[in-house]
Amino acid sequence: MKRSDFLKVVTGVAAATAVVPSLANPFIKASSAKKTHEPLVPVSIATWRFGLQTTAEAMRILSNKGSALDATEAGVKICEADPNERSVGLGGRPDRDGHVTLDACCMDHLGNIGSVAGVEDVVHVSSLARAVMEKTPHVMLVGEGARQFAQEMGFPLQDLRVPASIAEWEKWKEKAEYSPVVNVENHDTIGQLSMDMAGQLAGMCTTSGMAFKMRGRIGDSPIIGAGLYVDGEVGAATATGHGEEVIRVVGSYRVVAEMEKGFSPQEACERAVRKIYDFFQRREAGIQDTQIGFIALNKRGEVGGYALRPGFQYAVARGEGEEPVLLDAPALLPT
Ligand code: GLY
């Protein structure tokens, strides 16, 4: 498909955002059921607008026959290093006591996993999670122990606060009220999934978590199965948004399990979001301040994305040397 035609299709998907889930996704081919020996097409997909940069970087590596894990790590690191991003890495919003604490995890096609949570002074917590996976007999390190491990592994330590994030925290302290605003306030974790030219899948998820959170609060992002899950024989999924709700339904694992049942990545994301909605209804809990988004990628290189409410975007780079495009995810609720 020519890029100009493709963009027309993408615009159509954006317009399709509605209560009724749209399955019109330009990356789902009608022939998706066929099992032929087609050449493997590299794919990288990431949450939110910053995914445009991170998937472009991943595709550069994938196009040079790099691994899905290396490509994904190189992608999310761009976001972690950006001092202007308030929800990931350097410049992330602090907790209510003024500490910036980061969470991240990674998983590869073989089921290798690594995770760090509540880490201070380390920008590239995605790489630290990978180091836990590759260099320790454990799968998760938290807080001071994770920071100590980073130091031992030669990660530079630095203050993660920047003047703008300190100013936001100072302003927040005037009222010290936690009042999330959907899509813009704080839930823009980066989750990224890639498939390399060998057909191997990998994913990473990295965040500074909920802005002005209680000290010690951990969301879904470093929890394997919640913020990220990869099954090398099936597909991969990652989440963004209100971490407590994603943990409640073991969200990313749920998406992959739905794909294993035979649902497309798009349908699988929709089913996970609906489950979150069901849990809200059962608990008769207020849903007005919550946003959740899932993205997914299956072994055939098909992708999907879905959110609880409109506003969630994700980037997709598909094919050697191809530029990424930004998609508006369809949503369960109208607003
Ligand atoms: N999804 C990120 C968090 O809730 O911490």
Short mmCIF file of C-alpha atoms and ligand atoms in Angstrom, two decimals:
data_model
loop_
_atom_site.label_atom_id
_atom_site.label_comp_id
_atom_site.label_asym_id
_atom_site.label_seq_id
_atom_site.Cartn_x
_atom_site.Cartn_y
_atom_site.Cartn_z
CA MET A 1 0.00 0.00 0.00
CA LYS A 2 1.32 3.44 -0.88
CA ARG A 3 1.87 5.68 2.13
CA SER A 4 -0.68 8.22 0.88
CA ASP A 5 -3.36 5.51 0.53
CA PHE A 6 -2.42 4.07 3.87
CA LEU A 7 -2.84 7.41 5.60
CA LYS A 8 -6.33 7.69 4.15
CA VAL A 9 -7.20 4.36 5.73
CA VAL A 10 -5.72 5.42 9.03
CA THR A 11 -7.78 8.60 9.02
CA GLY A 12 -10.84 6.42 8.49
CA VAL A 13 -9.98 4.40 11.55
CA ALA A 14 -9.65 7.55 13.62
CA ALA A 15 -13.11 8.64 12.57
CA ALA A 16 -14.51 5.26 13.53
CA THR A 17 -13.97 5.81 17.25
CA ALA A 18 -17.29 4.84 18.85
CA VAL A 19 -19.03 2.88 21.59
CA VAL A 20 -19.38 -0.01 19.20
CA PRO A 21 -15.89 -1.38 18.75
CA SER A 22 -14.46 -0.90 15.30
CA LEU A 23 -12.51 -3.77 13.84
CA ALA A 24 -11.43 -1.68 10.87
CA ASN A 25 -7.71 -1.73 11.35
CA PRO A 26 -5.45 -1.29 8.34
CA PHE A 27 -2.99 -3.77 9.79
CA ILE A 28 -5.49 -6.62 9.96
CA LYS A 29 -5.45 -8.40 6.65
CA ALA A 30 -8.44 -10.34 5.42
CA SER A 31 -6.08 -13.21 4.77
CA SER A 32 -4.85 -13.29 8.35
CA ALA A 33 -5.86 -16.90 8.86
CA LYS A 34 -3.54 -18.26 6.22
CA LYS A 35 -0.41 -20.03 7.34
CA THR A 36 1.99 -19.61 4.46
CA HIS A 37 5.74 -19.15 4.38
CA GLU A 38 5.63 -15.43 3.70
CA PRO A 39 8.78 -13.42 4.43
CA LEU A 40 8.61 -12.10 7.97
CA VAL A 41 7.81 -8.42 8.14
CA PRO A 42 9.27 -6.51 11.09
CA VAL A 43 6.78 -4.61 13.22
CA SER A 44 7.04 -2.25 16.16
CA ILE A 45 4.10 -0.73 17.98
CA ALA A 46 4.08 1.65 20.95
CA THR A 47 1.65 3.59 23.10
CA TRP A 48 0.94 7.30 22.64
CA ARG A 49 2.33 9.92 20.30
CA PHE A 50 5.88 9.53 21.59
CA GLY A 51 5.67 6.07 20.05
CA LEU A 52 6.27 7.71 16.66
CA GLN A 53 9.88 8.36 17.61
CA THR A 54 10.39 5.12 19.49
CA THR A 55 8.95 2.85 16.79
CA ALA A 56 10.97 4.69 14.13
CA GLU A 57 14.12 3.90 16.08
CA ALA A 58 13.03 0.29 16.61
CA MET A 59 12.30 -0.12 12.90
CA ARG A 60 15.75 1.17 12.01
CA ILE A 61 17.23 -1.63 14.11
CA LEU A 62 14.75 -4.29 12.98
CA SER A 63 15.42 -3.39 9.34
CA ASN A 64 19.10 -4.11 9.96
CA LYS A 65 18.14 -7.57 11.26
CA GLY A 66 18.39 -6.50 14.90
CA SER A 67 16.51 -8.43 17.55
CA ALA A 68 13.06 -7.46 18.77
CA LEU A 69 14.44 -6.96 22.28
CA ASP A 70 17.30 -4.68 21.16
CA ALA A 71 14.96 -2.69 18.94
CA THR A 72 12.36 -2.23 21.64
CA GLU A 73 14.93 -1.20 24.22
CA ALA A 74 16.50 1.35 21.86
CA GLY A 75 13.03 2.75 21.23
CA VAL A 76 11.83 3.20 24.79
CA LYS A 77 15.18 4.62 25.87
CA ILE A 78 14.51 7.67 23.69
CA CYS A 79 11.44 8.38 25.73
CA GLU A 80 13.17 7.70 29.06
CA ALA A 81 15.93 10.18 28.20
CA ASP A 82 13.57 12.99 27.15
CA PRO A 83 13.43 15.57 29.98
CA ASN A 84 10.23 17.01 28.52
CA GLU A 85 8.21 13.83 29.02
CA ARG A 86 6.45 14.00 32.37
CA SER A 87 5.38 10.38 32.59
CA VAL A 88 8.51 8.39 31.78
CA GLY A 89 12.15 8.47 32.90
CA LEU A 90 14.07 11.74 33.28
CA GLY A 91 11.64 14.56 34.07
CA GLY A 92 8.90 12.18 35.21
CA ARG A 93 6.53 13.59 37.80
CA PRO A 94 7.52 12.88 41.41
CA ASP A 95 5.49 11.14 44.07
CA ARG A 96 3.67 13.22 46.67
CA ASP A 97 6.85 13.47 48.75
CA GLY A 98 8.92 14.76 45.84
CA HIS A 99 10.75 11.54 44.86
CA VAL A 100 10.78 10.44 41.22
CA THR A 101 10.42 6.65 41.23
CA LEU A 102 10.40 4.65 38.03
CA ASP A 103 8.96 1.25 37.09
CA ALA A 104 9.78 -0.93 34.08
CA CYS A 105 9.74 -4.47 32.81
CA CYS A 106 10.70 -6.52 29.78
CA MET A 107 9.84 -9.91 28.34
CA ASP A 108 11.12 -11.85 25.34
CA HIS A 109 9.74 -14.58 23.09
CA LEU A 110 11.20 -17.35 25.26
CA GLY A 111 9.48 -16.16 28.40
CA ASN A 112 12.55 -14.50 29.91
CA ILE A 113 11.41 -11.68 32.19
CA GLY A 114 12.93 -8.83 34.16
CA SER A 115 11.41 -6.04 36.17
CA VAL A 116 12.30 -3.12 38.44
CA ALA A 117 9.97 -1.00 40.53
CA GLY A 118 10.23 2.13 42.61
CA VAL A 119 13.71 2.92 41.32
CA GLU A 120 15.29 6.30 42.01
CA ASP A 121 18.14 8.08 40.19
CA VAL A 122 18.30 5.75 37.16
CA VAL A 123 17.09 7.08 33.80
CA HIS A 124 17.10 3.85 31.80
CA VAL A 125 15.04 1.55 33.96
CA SER A 126 14.08 -0.47 30.87
CA SER A 127 17.75 -1.44 30.50
CA LEU A 128 17.91 -2.11 34.24
CA ALA A 129 14.93 -4.47 33.92
CA ARG A 130 16.76 -6.18 31.07
CA ALA A 131 19.87 -6.49 33.27
CA VAL A 132 17.75 -8.14 35.97
CA MET A 133 16.52 -10.56 33.31
CA GLU A 134 19.93 -11.33 31.85
CA LYS A 135 22.32 -11.00 34.76
CA THR A 136 20.52 -12.18 37.90
CA PRO A 137 18.72 -15.36 38.94
CA HIS A 138 15.72 -13.17 39.86
CA VAL A 139 12.94 -11.50 37.92
CA MET A 140 12.16 -8.41 39.97
CA LEU A 141 14.13 -5.91 42.05
CA VAL A 142 12.60 -2.96 43.87
CA GLY A 143 13.56 0.32 45.48
CA GLU A 144 16.97 0.68 47.07
CA GLY A 145 18.00 -2.84 46.04
CA ALA A 146 17.29 -2.07 42.41
CA ARG A 147 19.24 1.19 42.68
CA GLN A 148 22.17 -0.65 44.25
CA PHE A 149 22.08 -3.21 41.44
CA ALA A 150 22.09 -0.36 38.91
CA GLN A 151 25.15 1.10 40.55
CA GLU A 152 26.90 -2.28 40.54
CA MET A 153 26.09 -2.68 36.85
CA GLY A 154 27.59 0.72 36.05
CA PHE A 155 24.38 2.61 35.33
CA PRO A 156 24.92 6.35 35.87
CA LEU A 157 22.96 7.75 38.82
CA GLN A 158 21.42 11.20 38.55
CA ASP A 159 18.63 13.35 39.89
CA LEU A 160 15.57 12.64 37.73
CA ARG A 161 13.86 15.90 38.63
CA VAL A 162 13.89 18.80 36.17
CA PRO A 163 12.79 22.38 36.88
CA ALA A 164 9.41 21.87 35.18
CA SER A 165 8.57 18.71 37.14
CA ILE A 166 9.61 20.37 40.41
CA ALA A 167 7.40 23.34 39.56
CA GLU A 168 4.43 21.02 38.90
CA TRP A 169 4.99 19.29 42.21
CA GLU A 170 5.25 22.61 44.08
CA LYS A 171 1.97 23.68 42.50
CA TRP A 172 0.33 20.37 43.33
CA LYS A 173 1.37 20.75 46.99
CA GLU A 174 -0.67 23.94 47.27
CA LYS A 175 -3.78 21.75 47.35
CA ALA A 176 -2.23 18.29 47.59
CA GLU A 177 -5.32 16.77 45.96
CA TYR A 178 -5.04 13.82 43.67
CA SER A 179 -7.47 14.44 40.81
CA PRO A 180 -6.62 12.60 37.63
CA VAL A 181 -7.60 13.99 34.26
CA VAL A 182 -8.09 11.41 31.56
CA ASN A 183 -5.36 11.18 28.90
CA VAL A 184 -3.39 14.26 29.80
CA GLU A 185 -2.69 14.02 33.49
CA ASN A 186 -0.27 11.22 34.00
CA HIS A 187 -1.09 7.92 32.43
CA ASP A 188 1.06 7.95 29.40
CA THR A 189 3.35 5.09 30.14
CA ILE A 190 5.28 3.84 27.15
CA GLY A 191 4.67 0.22 26.29
CA GLN A 192 6.36 -1.03 23.14
CA LEU A 193 6.17 -4.38 21.34
CA SER A 194 8.27 -5.54 18.42
CA MET A 195 8.61 -8.48 16.07
CA ASP A 196 11.92 -8.95 14.30
CA MET A 197 12.71 -10.49 10.93
CA ALA A 198 13.24 -13.85 12.61
CA GLY A 199 9.65 -13.65 13.83
CA GLN A 200 10.66 -13.22 17.46
CA LEU A 201 8.63 -11.04 19.76
CA ALA A 202 9.68 -8.84 22.67
CA GLY A 203 8.21 -6.04 24.73
CA MET A 204 9.04 -3.38 27.29
CA CYS A 205 7.02 -1.08 29.46
CA THR A 206 8.45 1.94 31.34
CA THR A 207 6.90 4.74 33.38
CA SER A 208 7.21 7.16 36.27
CA GLY A 209 3.74 5.99 37.27
CA MET A 210 0.89 8.02 38.64
CA ALA A 211 1.82 11.64 39.30
CA PHE A 212 2.11 12.57 42.98
CA LYS A 213 1.36 8.99 43.97
CA MET A 214 1.81 7.75 47.52
CA ARG A 215 5.40 6.88 48.26
CA GLY A 216 5.85 3.19 47.49
CA ARG A 217 2.90 2.96 45.10
CA ILE A 218 3.56 0.60 42.20
CA GLY A 219 1.31 0.42 39.16
CA ASP A 220 0.90 -2.15 36.45
CA SER A 221 3.94 -1.27 34.37
CA PRO A 222 6.57 -3.39 36.15
CA ILE A 223 4.14 -6.27 36.77
CA ILE A 224 4.59 -9.02 34.20
CA GLY A 225 1.12 -10.01 33.05
CA ALA A 226 -0.40 -6.64 33.95
CA GLY A 227 1.64 -3.96 32.15
CA LEU A 228 3.23 -6.35 29.64
CA TYR A 229 3.06 -9.92 28.44
CA VAL A 230 4.73 -11.77 25.60
CA ASP A 231 4.11 -15.32 24.44
CA GLY A 232 6.50 -16.02 21.60
CA GLU A 233 4.10 -18.54 20.06
CA VAL A 234 1.06 -16.26 20.20
CA GLY A 235 1.66 -12.53 20.52
CA ALA A 236 2.36 -9.67 22.88
CA ALA A 237 0.41 -6.95 24.66
CA THR A 238 1.07 -3.93 26.81
CA ALA A 239 -1.02 -1.46 28.75
CA THR A 240 -1.21 2.21 29.59
CA GLY A 241 -3.48 4.08 31.92
CA HIS A 242 -4.79 3.52 35.41
CA GLY A 243 -2.48 0.79 36.66
CA GLU A 244 -4.65 -0.37 39.53
CA GLU A 245 -7.40 -1.30 37.08
CA VAL A 246 -5.00 -3.07 34.72
CA ILE A 247 -3.60 -5.14 37.60
CA ARG A 248 -7.13 -6.09 38.67
CA VAL A 249 -7.74 -7.97 35.41
CA VAL A 250 -4.12 -9.01 34.76
CA GLY A 251 -4.65 -6.98 31.63
CA SER A 252 -1.79 -7.72 29.25
CA TYR A 253 -1.84 -11.43 29.99
CA ARG A 254 -5.57 -11.36 29.35
CA VAL A 255 -5.06 -9.79 25.93
CA VAL A 256 -2.51 -12.45 24.97
CA ALA A 257 -4.74 -15.22 26.31
CA GLU A 258 -7.58 -13.92 24.14
CA MET A 259 -5.28 -14.00 21.11
CA GLU A 260 -4.35 -17.56 22.01
CA LYS A 261 -8.06 -18.42 21.86
CA GLY A 262 -8.07 -17.13 18.29
CA PHE A 263 -9.16 -13.52 18.63
CA SER A 264 -7.37 -10.88 16.59
CA PRO A 265 -5.17 -8.37 18.45
CA GLN A 266 -7.92 -5.78 18.02
CA GLU A 267 -10.63 -8.06 19.40
CA ALA A 268 -8.36 -9.18 22.25
CA CYS A 269 -7.73 -5.58 23.34
CA GLU A 270 -11.45 -4.89 23.22
CA ARG A 271 -12.23 -7.91 25.36
CA ALA A 272 -9.72 -6.84 28.02
CA VAL A 273 -11.10 -3.30 28.17
CA ARG A 274 -14.63 -4.69 28.48
CA LYS A 275 -13.51 -6.85 31.40
CA ILE A 276 -12.19 -3.76 33.17
CA TYR A 277 -15.50 -2.04 32.53
CA ASP A 278 -17.36 -5.08 33.92
CA PHE A 279 -15.32 -4.94 37.09
CA PHE A 280 -16.19 -1.28 37.54
CA GLN A 281 -19.85 -2.11 37.18
CA ARG A 282 -19.66 -5.00 39.64
CA ARG A 283 -17.99 -2.78 42.19
CA GLU A 284 -20.31 0.13 41.36
CA ALA A 285 -17.15 2.23 41.29
CA GLY A 286 -16.85 5.61 39.59
CA ILE A 287 -15.24 5.29 36.20
CA GLN A 288 -15.20 8.96 35.19
CA ASP A 289 -11.54 9.59 35.98
CA THR A 290 -10.19 6.40 34.49
CA GLN A 291 -8.52 5.77 31.19
CA ILE A 292 -7.01 2.46 30.08
CA GLY A 293 -5.45 1.53 26.76
CA PHE A 294 -4.09 -1.73 25.43
CA ILE A 295 -2.06 -2.43 22.32
CA ALA A 296 -1.30 -5.88 20.94
CA LEU A 297 0.75 -7.59 18.26
CA ASN A 298 0.38 -11.18 17.16
CA LYS A 299 2.79 -13.63 15.56
CA ARG A 300 1.45 -12.77 12.11
CA GLY A 301 2.40 -9.14 12.59
CA GLU A 302 -1.19 -7.98 12.99
CA VAL A 303 -1.78 -5.24 15.54
CA GLY A 304 -4.65 -3.76 17.52
CA GLY A 305 -5.36 -1.08 20.06
CA TYR A 306 -8.36 -0.17 22.16
CA ALA A 307 -9.16 2.14 25.06
CA LEU A 308 -11.83 2.71 27.64
CA ARG A 309 -12.48 6.21 26.28
CA PRO A 310 -11.41 8.22 23.25
CA GLY A 311 -8.06 9.96 23.16
CA PHE A 312 -5.66 7.05 23.28
CA GLN A 313 -3.23 6.95 20.36
CA TYR A 314 -0.60 4.45 19.37
CA ALA A 315 2.15 4.32 16.78
CA VAL A 316 2.79 1.47 14.36
CA ALA A 317 5.84 0.91 12.18
CA ARG A 318 5.41 -2.05 9.85
CA GLY A 319 7.82 -3.20 7.16
CA GLU A 320 11.51 -2.72 6.53
CA GLY A 321 12.45 0.95 6.41
CA GLU A 322 8.81 2.05 6.78
CA GLU A 323 7.93 5.18 8.73
CA PRO A 324 5.53 4.81 11.64
CA VAL A 325 2.00 6.13 11.61
CA LEU A 326 -0.15 7.27 14.51
CA LEU A 327 -3.54 5.63 15.05
CA ASP A 328 -6.48 6.77 17.16
CA ALA A 329 -7.64 3.77 19.13
CA PRO A 330 -11.36 3.05 19.09
CA ALA A 331 -12.95 3.22 22.53
CA LEU A 332 -15.66 1.52 24.58
CA LEU A 333 -17.18 4.73 26.00
CA PRO A 334 -18.20 7.75 23.92
CA THR A 335 -16.31 10.34 26.01
N1 GLY B 1 0.14 2.58 33.93
C1 GLY B 1 1.09 3.22 34.75
C2 GLY B 1 0.73 3.29 36.15
O1 GLY B 1 -0.43 3.24 36.50
O2 GLY B 1 1.63 3.43 36.95
#
